[in-house]
Amino acid sequence: MFILSDMLGIPQDIVSDISFSNQNGIFMIHLSLKVKPHACPSCGHFTSHIKEYKIKHIKHSLLNRQQCLIHYKARRFVCDFCGRSFFENNPFSSSGRSISNLTILNVLNELKESNATFAGVARHNFISSTKVQEIFDLYVHIPRKSLPDVVCIDEVYALKDNHSKYVCLLLDFNSHELIDMLPERKKIFSF
Ligand SMILES: [Zn+2]
């Protein structure tokens, strides 16, 4: 029990129940948290009034070679003051997400490698390429480079691009460095 909650990266004292099993090759972590009064997101009154429990499955890239899933018995509270019901806070995933914070962190770390691909990172973390792309778009903000003295504009045939057959390249004439790659040439005059 001690080791498992350490692996999850959550404080031992908030875990009520934790166990694990192996189901069809998937490492399952069964988990519930201790009851703690929560402030109602609508009116701010504290409540410990439990409405119900719902099982959530959260993808957790804890192990390298095996898919890992948190089988989380999530508690729903109801506010006695305004009647609003809401899920308790949990330390391993943001509300409404089916992948854990650790998985997001692993994905972002792997994407730092220059030879990383969305498909490869997806495979290592047992999630879809689309999900990896979503994480990238949500968390990675690369600032646009300033324009050089002389800009070269070129088009390169890119068969796999759904948007256009050609991608538009902007290059620094002096250093030959790539400044930006745009999905098509039609919009370059808007900036
Ligand atoms: Zn309330």
PDB file of C-alpha atoms and ligand atoms in Angstrom:
ATOM      1  CA  MET A   1       0.000   0.000   0.000  1.00  0.00           C
ATOM      2  CA  PHE A   2       2.803   2.363   0.909  1.00  0.00           C
ATOM      3  CA  ILE A   3       4.746   1.764  -2.292  1.00  0.00           C
ATOM      4  CA  LEU A   4       1.687   2.027  -4.548  1.00  0.00           C
ATOM      5  CA  SER A   5       0.624   5.443  -3.353  1.00  0.00           C
ATOM      6  CA  ASP A   6       4.242   6.607  -3.615  1.00  0.00           C
ATOM      7  CA  MET A   7       4.242   5.476  -7.239  1.00  0.00           C
ATOM      8  CA  LEU A   8       1.102   7.490  -7.885  1.00  0.00           C
ATOM      9  CA  GLY A   9       2.776  10.541  -6.452  1.00  0.00           C
ATOM     10  CA  ILE A  10      -0.046  11.263  -4.019  1.00  0.00           C
ATOM     11  CA  PRO A  11       0.209  11.849  -0.270  1.00  0.00           C
ATOM     12  CA  GLN A  12      -0.364   8.711   1.765  1.00  0.00           C
ATOM     13  CA  ASP A  13      -2.703  10.417   4.230  1.00  0.00           C
ATOM     14  CA  ILE A  14      -5.417  11.244   1.681  1.00  0.00           C
ATOM     15  CA  VAL A  15      -5.791   7.672   0.383  1.00  0.00           C
ATOM     16  CA  SER A  16      -8.556   5.650   1.964  1.00  0.00           C
ATOM     17  CA  ASP A  17      -8.235   2.433   0.027  1.00  0.00           C
ATOM     18  CA  ILE A  18      -5.765   1.190  -2.574  1.00  0.00           C
ATOM     19  CA  SER A  19      -5.139  -2.166  -4.198  1.00  0.00           C
ATOM     20  CA  PHE A  20      -4.073  -3.478  -7.568  1.00  0.00           C
ATOM     21  CA  SER A  21      -4.843  -6.234 -10.009  1.00  0.00           C
ATOM     22  CA  ASN A  22      -3.868  -7.412 -13.446  1.00  0.00           C
ATOM     23  CA  GLN A  23      -6.759  -7.578 -15.903  1.00  0.00           C
ATOM     24  CA  ASN A  24      -6.147  -8.703 -19.480  1.00  0.00           C
ATOM     25  CA  GLY A  25      -2.598  -7.424 -19.334  1.00  0.00           C
ATOM     26  CA  ILE A  26      -3.622  -4.054 -17.894  1.00  0.00           C
ATOM     27  CA  PHE A  27      -2.191  -3.038 -14.523  1.00  0.00           C
ATOM     28  CA  MET A  28      -5.179  -1.711 -12.563  1.00  0.00           C
ATOM     29  CA  ILE A  29      -4.894   0.509  -9.504  1.00  0.00           C
ATOM     30  CA  HIS A  30      -8.121   0.494  -7.506  1.00  0.00           C
ATOM     31  CA  LEU A  31      -8.346   3.588  -5.424  1.00  0.00           C
ATOM     32  CA  SER A  32     -10.597   5.755  -3.287  1.00  0.00           C
ATOM     33  CA  LEU A  33      -9.786   8.861  -1.280  1.00  0.00           C
ATOM     34  CA  LYS A  34     -10.601   9.763   2.318  1.00  0.00           C
ATOM     35  CA  VAL A  35     -13.664  11.934   2.879  1.00  0.00           C
ATOM     36  CA  LYS A  36     -12.748  15.569   3.278  1.00  0.00           C
ATOM     37  CA  PRO A  37     -15.120  18.550   3.465  1.00  0.00           C
ATOM     38  CA  HIS A  38     -15.205  20.398   0.140  1.00  0.00           C
ATOM     39  CA  ALA A  39     -16.241  23.950  -0.665  1.00  0.00           C
ATOM     40  CA  CYS A  40     -19.180  24.127  -3.059  1.00  0.00           C
ATOM     41  CA  PRO A  41     -18.002  25.586  -6.409  1.00  0.00           C
ATOM     42  CA  SER A  42     -21.234  27.613  -6.689  1.00  0.00           C
ATOM     43  CA  CYS A  43     -21.792  29.129  -3.244  1.00  0.00           C
ATOM     44  CA  GLY A  44     -18.630  28.314  -1.250  1.00  0.00           C
ATOM     45  CA  HIS A  45     -20.370  26.528   1.641  1.00  0.00           C
ATOM     46  CA  PHE A  46     -18.504  23.480   2.911  1.00  0.00           C
ATOM     47  CA  THR A  47     -20.107  20.084   2.632  1.00  0.00           C
ATOM     48  CA  SER A  48     -19.294  16.453   3.459  1.00  0.00           C
ATOM     49  CA  HIS A  49     -22.683  15.251   2.251  1.00  0.00           C
ATOM     50  CA  ILE A  50     -22.007  12.371  -0.166  1.00  0.00           C
ATOM     51  CA  LYS A  51     -24.436  12.051  -3.037  1.00  0.00           C
ATOM     52  CA  GLU A  52     -22.985   9.072  -4.875  1.00  0.00           C
ATOM     53  CA  TYR A  53     -19.863   7.352  -6.201  1.00  0.00           C
ATOM     54  CA  LYS A  54     -18.864   7.005  -9.825  1.00  0.00           C
ATOM     55  CA  ILE A  55     -16.077   4.851 -11.200  1.00  0.00           C
ATOM     56  CA  LYS A  56     -13.604   6.718 -13.349  1.00  0.00           C
ATOM     57  CA  HIS A  57     -10.916   5.102 -15.449  1.00  0.00           C
ATOM     58  CA  ILE A  58      -7.851   7.267 -15.762  1.00  0.00           C
ATOM     59  CA  LYS A  59      -4.995   6.348 -18.095  1.00  0.00           C
ATOM     60  CA  HIS A  60      -1.793   6.521 -16.138  1.00  0.00           C
ATOM     61  CA  SER A  61       1.553   5.986 -17.889  1.00  0.00           C
ATOM     62  CA  LEU A  62       3.299   4.625 -14.864  1.00  0.00           C
ATOM     63  CA  LEU A  63       4.955   1.605 -16.442  1.00  0.00           C
ATOM     64  CA  ASN A  64       6.957   1.424 -19.624  1.00  0.00           C
ATOM     65  CA  ARG A  65       5.808  -1.858 -21.020  1.00  0.00           C
ATOM     66  CA  GLN A  66       2.344  -2.258 -19.592  1.00  0.00           C
ATOM     67  CA  GLN A  67      -0.807  -0.227 -19.840  1.00  0.00           C
ATOM     68  CA  CYS A  68      -1.822   1.155 -16.465  1.00  0.00           C
ATOM     69  CA  LEU A  69      -5.271   2.333 -15.472  1.00  0.00           C
ATOM     70  CA  ILE A  70      -6.472   3.988 -12.273  1.00  0.00           C
ATOM     71  CA  HIS A  71      -9.855   2.556 -11.348  1.00  0.00           C
ATOM     72  CA  TYR A  72     -10.934   5.472  -9.226  1.00  0.00           C
ATOM     73  CA  LYS A  73     -14.049   5.404  -7.069  1.00  0.00           C
ATOM     74  CA  ALA A  74     -14.818   9.109  -7.352  1.00  0.00           C
ATOM     75  CA  ARG A  75     -17.068  10.650  -4.730  1.00  0.00           C
ATOM     76  CA  ARG A  76     -19.750  13.183  -5.572  1.00  0.00           C
ATOM     77  CA  PHE A  77     -20.794  15.644  -2.937  1.00  0.00           C
ATOM     78  CA  VAL A  78     -24.025  17.600  -2.755  1.00  0.00           C
ATOM     79  CA  CYS A  79     -24.190  21.093  -1.284  1.00  0.00           C
ATOM     80  CA  ASP A  80     -26.862  21.354   1.428  1.00  0.00           C
ATOM     81  CA  PHE A  81     -27.138  25.073   0.872  1.00  0.00           C
ATOM     82  CA  CYS A  82     -27.687  25.408  -2.910  1.00  0.00           C
ATOM     83  CA  GLY A  83     -28.179  21.805  -4.029  1.00  0.00           C
ATOM     84  CA  ARG A  84     -25.252  21.730  -6.472  1.00  0.00           C
ATOM     85  CA  SER A  85     -23.484  18.396  -6.783  1.00  0.00           C
ATOM     86  CA  PHE A  86     -19.836  18.084  -7.719  1.00  0.00           C
ATOM     87  CA  PHE A  87     -16.896  15.670  -7.734  1.00  0.00           C
ATOM     88  CA  GLU A  88     -14.295  15.720  -4.972  1.00  0.00           C
ATOM     89  CA  ASN A  89     -10.844  17.037  -5.849  1.00  0.00           C
ATOM     90  CA  ASN A  90      -8.266  14.441  -6.748  1.00  0.00           C
ATOM     91  CA  PRO A  91      -4.504  14.885  -7.050  1.00  0.00           C
ATOM     92  CA  PHE A  92      -3.883  12.709 -10.108  1.00  0.00           C
ATOM     93  CA  SER A  93      -6.088  14.190 -12.846  1.00  0.00           C
ATOM     94  CA  SER A  94      -7.816  17.445 -13.675  1.00  0.00           C
ATOM     95  CA  SER A  95     -11.585  17.249 -13.525  1.00  0.00           C
ATOM     96  CA  GLY A  96     -13.174  15.695 -16.569  1.00  0.00           C
ATOM     97  CA  ARG A  97      -9.894  14.277 -17.875  1.00  0.00           C
ATOM     98  CA  SER A  98      -9.447  10.579 -18.496  1.00  0.00           C
ATOM     99  CA  ILE A  99      -5.664  10.742 -18.448  1.00  0.00           C
ATOM    100  CA  SER A 100      -3.542  11.451 -15.403  1.00  0.00           C
ATOM    101  CA  ASN A 101      -1.295  14.434 -14.751  1.00  0.00           C
ATOM    102  CA  LEU A 102       1.687  12.040 -14.739  1.00  0.00           C
ATOM    103  CA  THR A 103       0.793  10.853 -18.244  1.00  0.00           C
ATOM    104  CA  ILE A 104       0.605  14.457 -19.465  1.00  0.00           C
ATOM    105  CA  LEU A 105       4.011  15.130 -17.918  1.00  0.00           C
ATOM    106  CA  ASN A 106       5.520  12.010 -19.519  1.00  0.00           C
ATOM    107  CA  VAL A 107       4.088  12.957 -22.910  1.00  0.00           C
ATOM    108  CA  LEU A 108       5.489  16.488 -22.705  1.00  0.00           C
ATOM    109  CA  ASN A 109       8.900  15.181 -21.617  1.00  0.00           C
ATOM    110  CA  GLU A 110       9.043  12.675 -24.462  1.00  0.00           C
ATOM    111  CA  LEU A 111       8.023  15.325 -26.998  1.00  0.00           C
ATOM    112  CA  LYS A 112      11.132  17.336 -26.064  1.00  0.00           C
ATOM    113  CA  GLU A 113      13.271  14.811 -27.942  1.00  0.00           C
ATOM    114  CA  SER A 114      14.035  16.027 -31.441  1.00  0.00           C
ATOM    115  CA  ASN A 115      13.233  12.646 -32.987  1.00  0.00           C
ATOM    116  CA  ALA A 116       9.940  12.192 -31.088  1.00  0.00           C
ATOM    117  CA  THR A 117       6.800  11.557 -33.106  1.00  0.00           C
ATOM    118  CA  PHE A 118       3.184  11.823 -31.979  1.00  0.00           C
ATOM    119  CA  ALA A 119       2.660   8.161 -32.890  1.00  0.00           C
ATOM    120  CA  GLY A 120       5.719   6.979 -30.920  1.00  0.00           C
ATOM    121  CA  VAL A 121       4.836   8.958 -27.806  1.00  0.00           C
ATOM    122  CA  ALA A 122       1.251   7.714 -28.058  1.00  0.00           C
ATOM    123  CA  ARG A 123       2.441   4.110 -28.200  1.00  0.00           C
ATOM    124  CA  HIS A 124       4.705   4.452 -25.142  1.00  0.00           C
ATOM    125  CA  ASN A 125       1.941   6.016 -23.084  1.00  0.00           C
ATOM    126  CA  PHE A 126      -0.922   3.809 -24.285  1.00  0.00           C
ATOM    127  CA  ILE A 127      -2.992   6.722 -25.582  1.00  0.00           C
ATOM    128  CA  SER A 128      -4.007   7.804 -29.102  1.00  0.00           C
ATOM    129  CA  SER A 129      -1.918  10.040 -31.367  1.00  0.00           C
ATOM    130  CA  THR A 130      -4.808  12.516 -31.387  1.00  0.00           C
ATOM    131  CA  LYS A 131      -4.592  12.747 -27.608  1.00  0.00           C
ATOM    132  CA  VAL A 132      -0.835  13.397 -27.763  1.00  0.00           C
ATOM    133  CA  GLN A 133      -1.492  16.119 -30.336  1.00  0.00           C
ATOM    134  CA  GLU A 134      -4.167  17.660 -28.078  1.00  0.00           C
ATOM    135  CA  ILE A 135      -1.722  17.724 -25.135  1.00  0.00           C
ATOM    136  CA  PHE A 136       0.921  19.323 -27.344  1.00  0.00           C
ATOM    137  CA  ASP A 137      -1.469  22.033 -28.569  1.00  0.00           C
ATOM    138  CA  LEU A 138      -2.739  22.719 -25.058  1.00  0.00           C
ATOM    139  CA  TYR A 139       0.590  23.006 -23.239  1.00  0.00           C
ATOM    140  CA  VAL A 140       3.259  23.876 -25.775  1.00  0.00           C
ATOM    141  CA  HIS A 141       3.382  27.475 -26.890  1.00  0.00           C
ATOM    142  CA  ILE A 142       6.376  28.210 -29.056  1.00  0.00           C
ATOM    143  CA  PRO A 143       6.882  31.954 -29.463  1.00  0.00           C
ATOM    144  CA  ARG A 144       7.026  33.155 -33.039  1.00  0.00           C
ATOM    145  CA  LYS A 145      10.523  34.168 -34.169  1.00  0.00           C
ATOM    146  CA  SER A 146      11.145  37.710 -35.287  1.00  0.00           C
ATOM    147  CA  LEU A 147      11.439  38.210 -39.038  1.00  0.00           C
ATOM    148  CA  PRO A 148      14.930  38.497 -40.589  1.00  0.00           C
ATOM    149  CA  ASP A 149      16.049  41.184 -43.041  1.00  0.00           C
ATOM    150  CA  VAL A 150      15.340  39.009 -46.080  1.00  0.00           C
ATOM    151  CA  VAL A 151      12.658  36.308 -46.152  1.00  0.00           C
ATOM    152  CA  CYS A 152      12.503  33.457 -48.641  1.00  0.00           C
ATOM    153  CA  ILE A 153       9.156  31.853 -49.342  1.00  0.00           C
ATOM    154  CA  ASP A 154       8.968  28.371 -50.795  1.00  0.00           C
ATOM    155  CA  GLU A 155       6.434  25.609 -51.172  1.00  0.00           C
ATOM    156  CA  VAL A 156       7.132  21.960 -50.509  1.00  0.00           C
ATOM    157  CA  TYR A 157       4.971  19.079 -51.624  1.00  0.00           C
ATOM    158  CA  ALA A 158       3.462  17.369 -48.550  1.00  0.00           C
ATOM    159  CA  LEU A 159       1.235  14.528 -49.633  1.00  0.00           C
ATOM    160  CA  LYS A 160       0.005  13.572 -46.166  1.00  0.00           C
ATOM    161  CA  ASP A 161      -1.269  17.003 -45.196  1.00  0.00           C
ATOM    162  CA  ASN A 162      -5.092  17.022 -45.298  1.00  0.00           C
ATOM    163  CA  HIS A 163      -5.355  20.755 -45.637  1.00  0.00           C
ATOM    164  CA  SER A 164      -3.296  21.372 -48.750  1.00  0.00           C
ATOM    165  CA  LYS A 165      -0.933  19.399 -50.954  1.00  0.00           C
ATOM    166  CA  TYR A 166       1.788  21.959 -50.342  1.00  0.00           C
ATOM    167  CA  VAL A 167       3.154  23.473 -47.136  1.00  0.00           C
ATOM    168  CA  CYS A 168       4.625  26.929 -47.193  1.00  0.00           C
ATOM    169  CA  LEU A 169       8.132  27.462 -45.815  1.00  0.00           C
ATOM    170  CA  LEU A 170       9.507  30.768 -44.621  1.00  0.00           C
ATOM    171  CA  LEU A 171      13.303  30.884 -44.548  1.00  0.00           C
ATOM    172  CA  ASP A 172      15.954  33.353 -43.521  1.00  0.00           C
ATOM    173  CA  PHE A 173      17.827  34.226 -46.728  1.00  0.00           C
ATOM    174  CA  ASN A 174      21.098  34.975 -44.920  1.00  0.00           C
ATOM    175  CA  SER A 175      21.317  32.113 -42.425  1.00  0.00           C
ATOM    176  CA  HIS A 176      19.175  29.586 -44.391  1.00  0.00           C
ATOM    177  CA  GLU A 177      17.310  28.808 -41.168  1.00  0.00           C
ATOM    178  CA  LEU A 178      13.670  27.818 -41.199  1.00  0.00           C
ATOM    179  CA  ILE A 179      11.515  30.552 -39.622  1.00  0.00           C
ATOM    180  CA  ASP A 180       8.112  28.923 -39.897  1.00  0.00           C
ATOM    181  CA  MET A 181       6.171  26.240 -41.704  1.00  0.00           C
ATOM    182  CA  LEU A 182       2.591  27.147 -42.655  1.00  0.00           C
ATOM    183  CA  PRO A 183      -0.179  24.793 -43.818  1.00  0.00           C
ATOM    184  CA  GLU A 184      -0.604  26.771 -47.049  1.00  0.00           C
ATOM    185  CA  ARG A 185       0.696  29.905 -48.775  1.00  0.00           C
ATOM    186  CA  LYS A 186      -2.662  31.702 -49.025  1.00  0.00           C
ATOM    187  CA  LYS A 187      -2.704  33.154 -45.539  1.00  0.00           C
ATOM    188  CA  ILE A 188       0.861  34.425 -45.256  1.00  0.00           C
ATOM    189  CA  PHE A 189      -0.112  37.947 -46.230  1.00  0.00           C
ATOM    190  CA  SER A 190      -2.395  38.298 -43.203  1.00  0.00           C
ATOM    191  CA  PHE A 191       0.439  38.812 -40.747  1.00  0.00           C
TER     192      PHE A 191
HETATM  193 ZN    ZN B   1     -23.590  25.425  -2.813  1.00  0.00          ZN
END
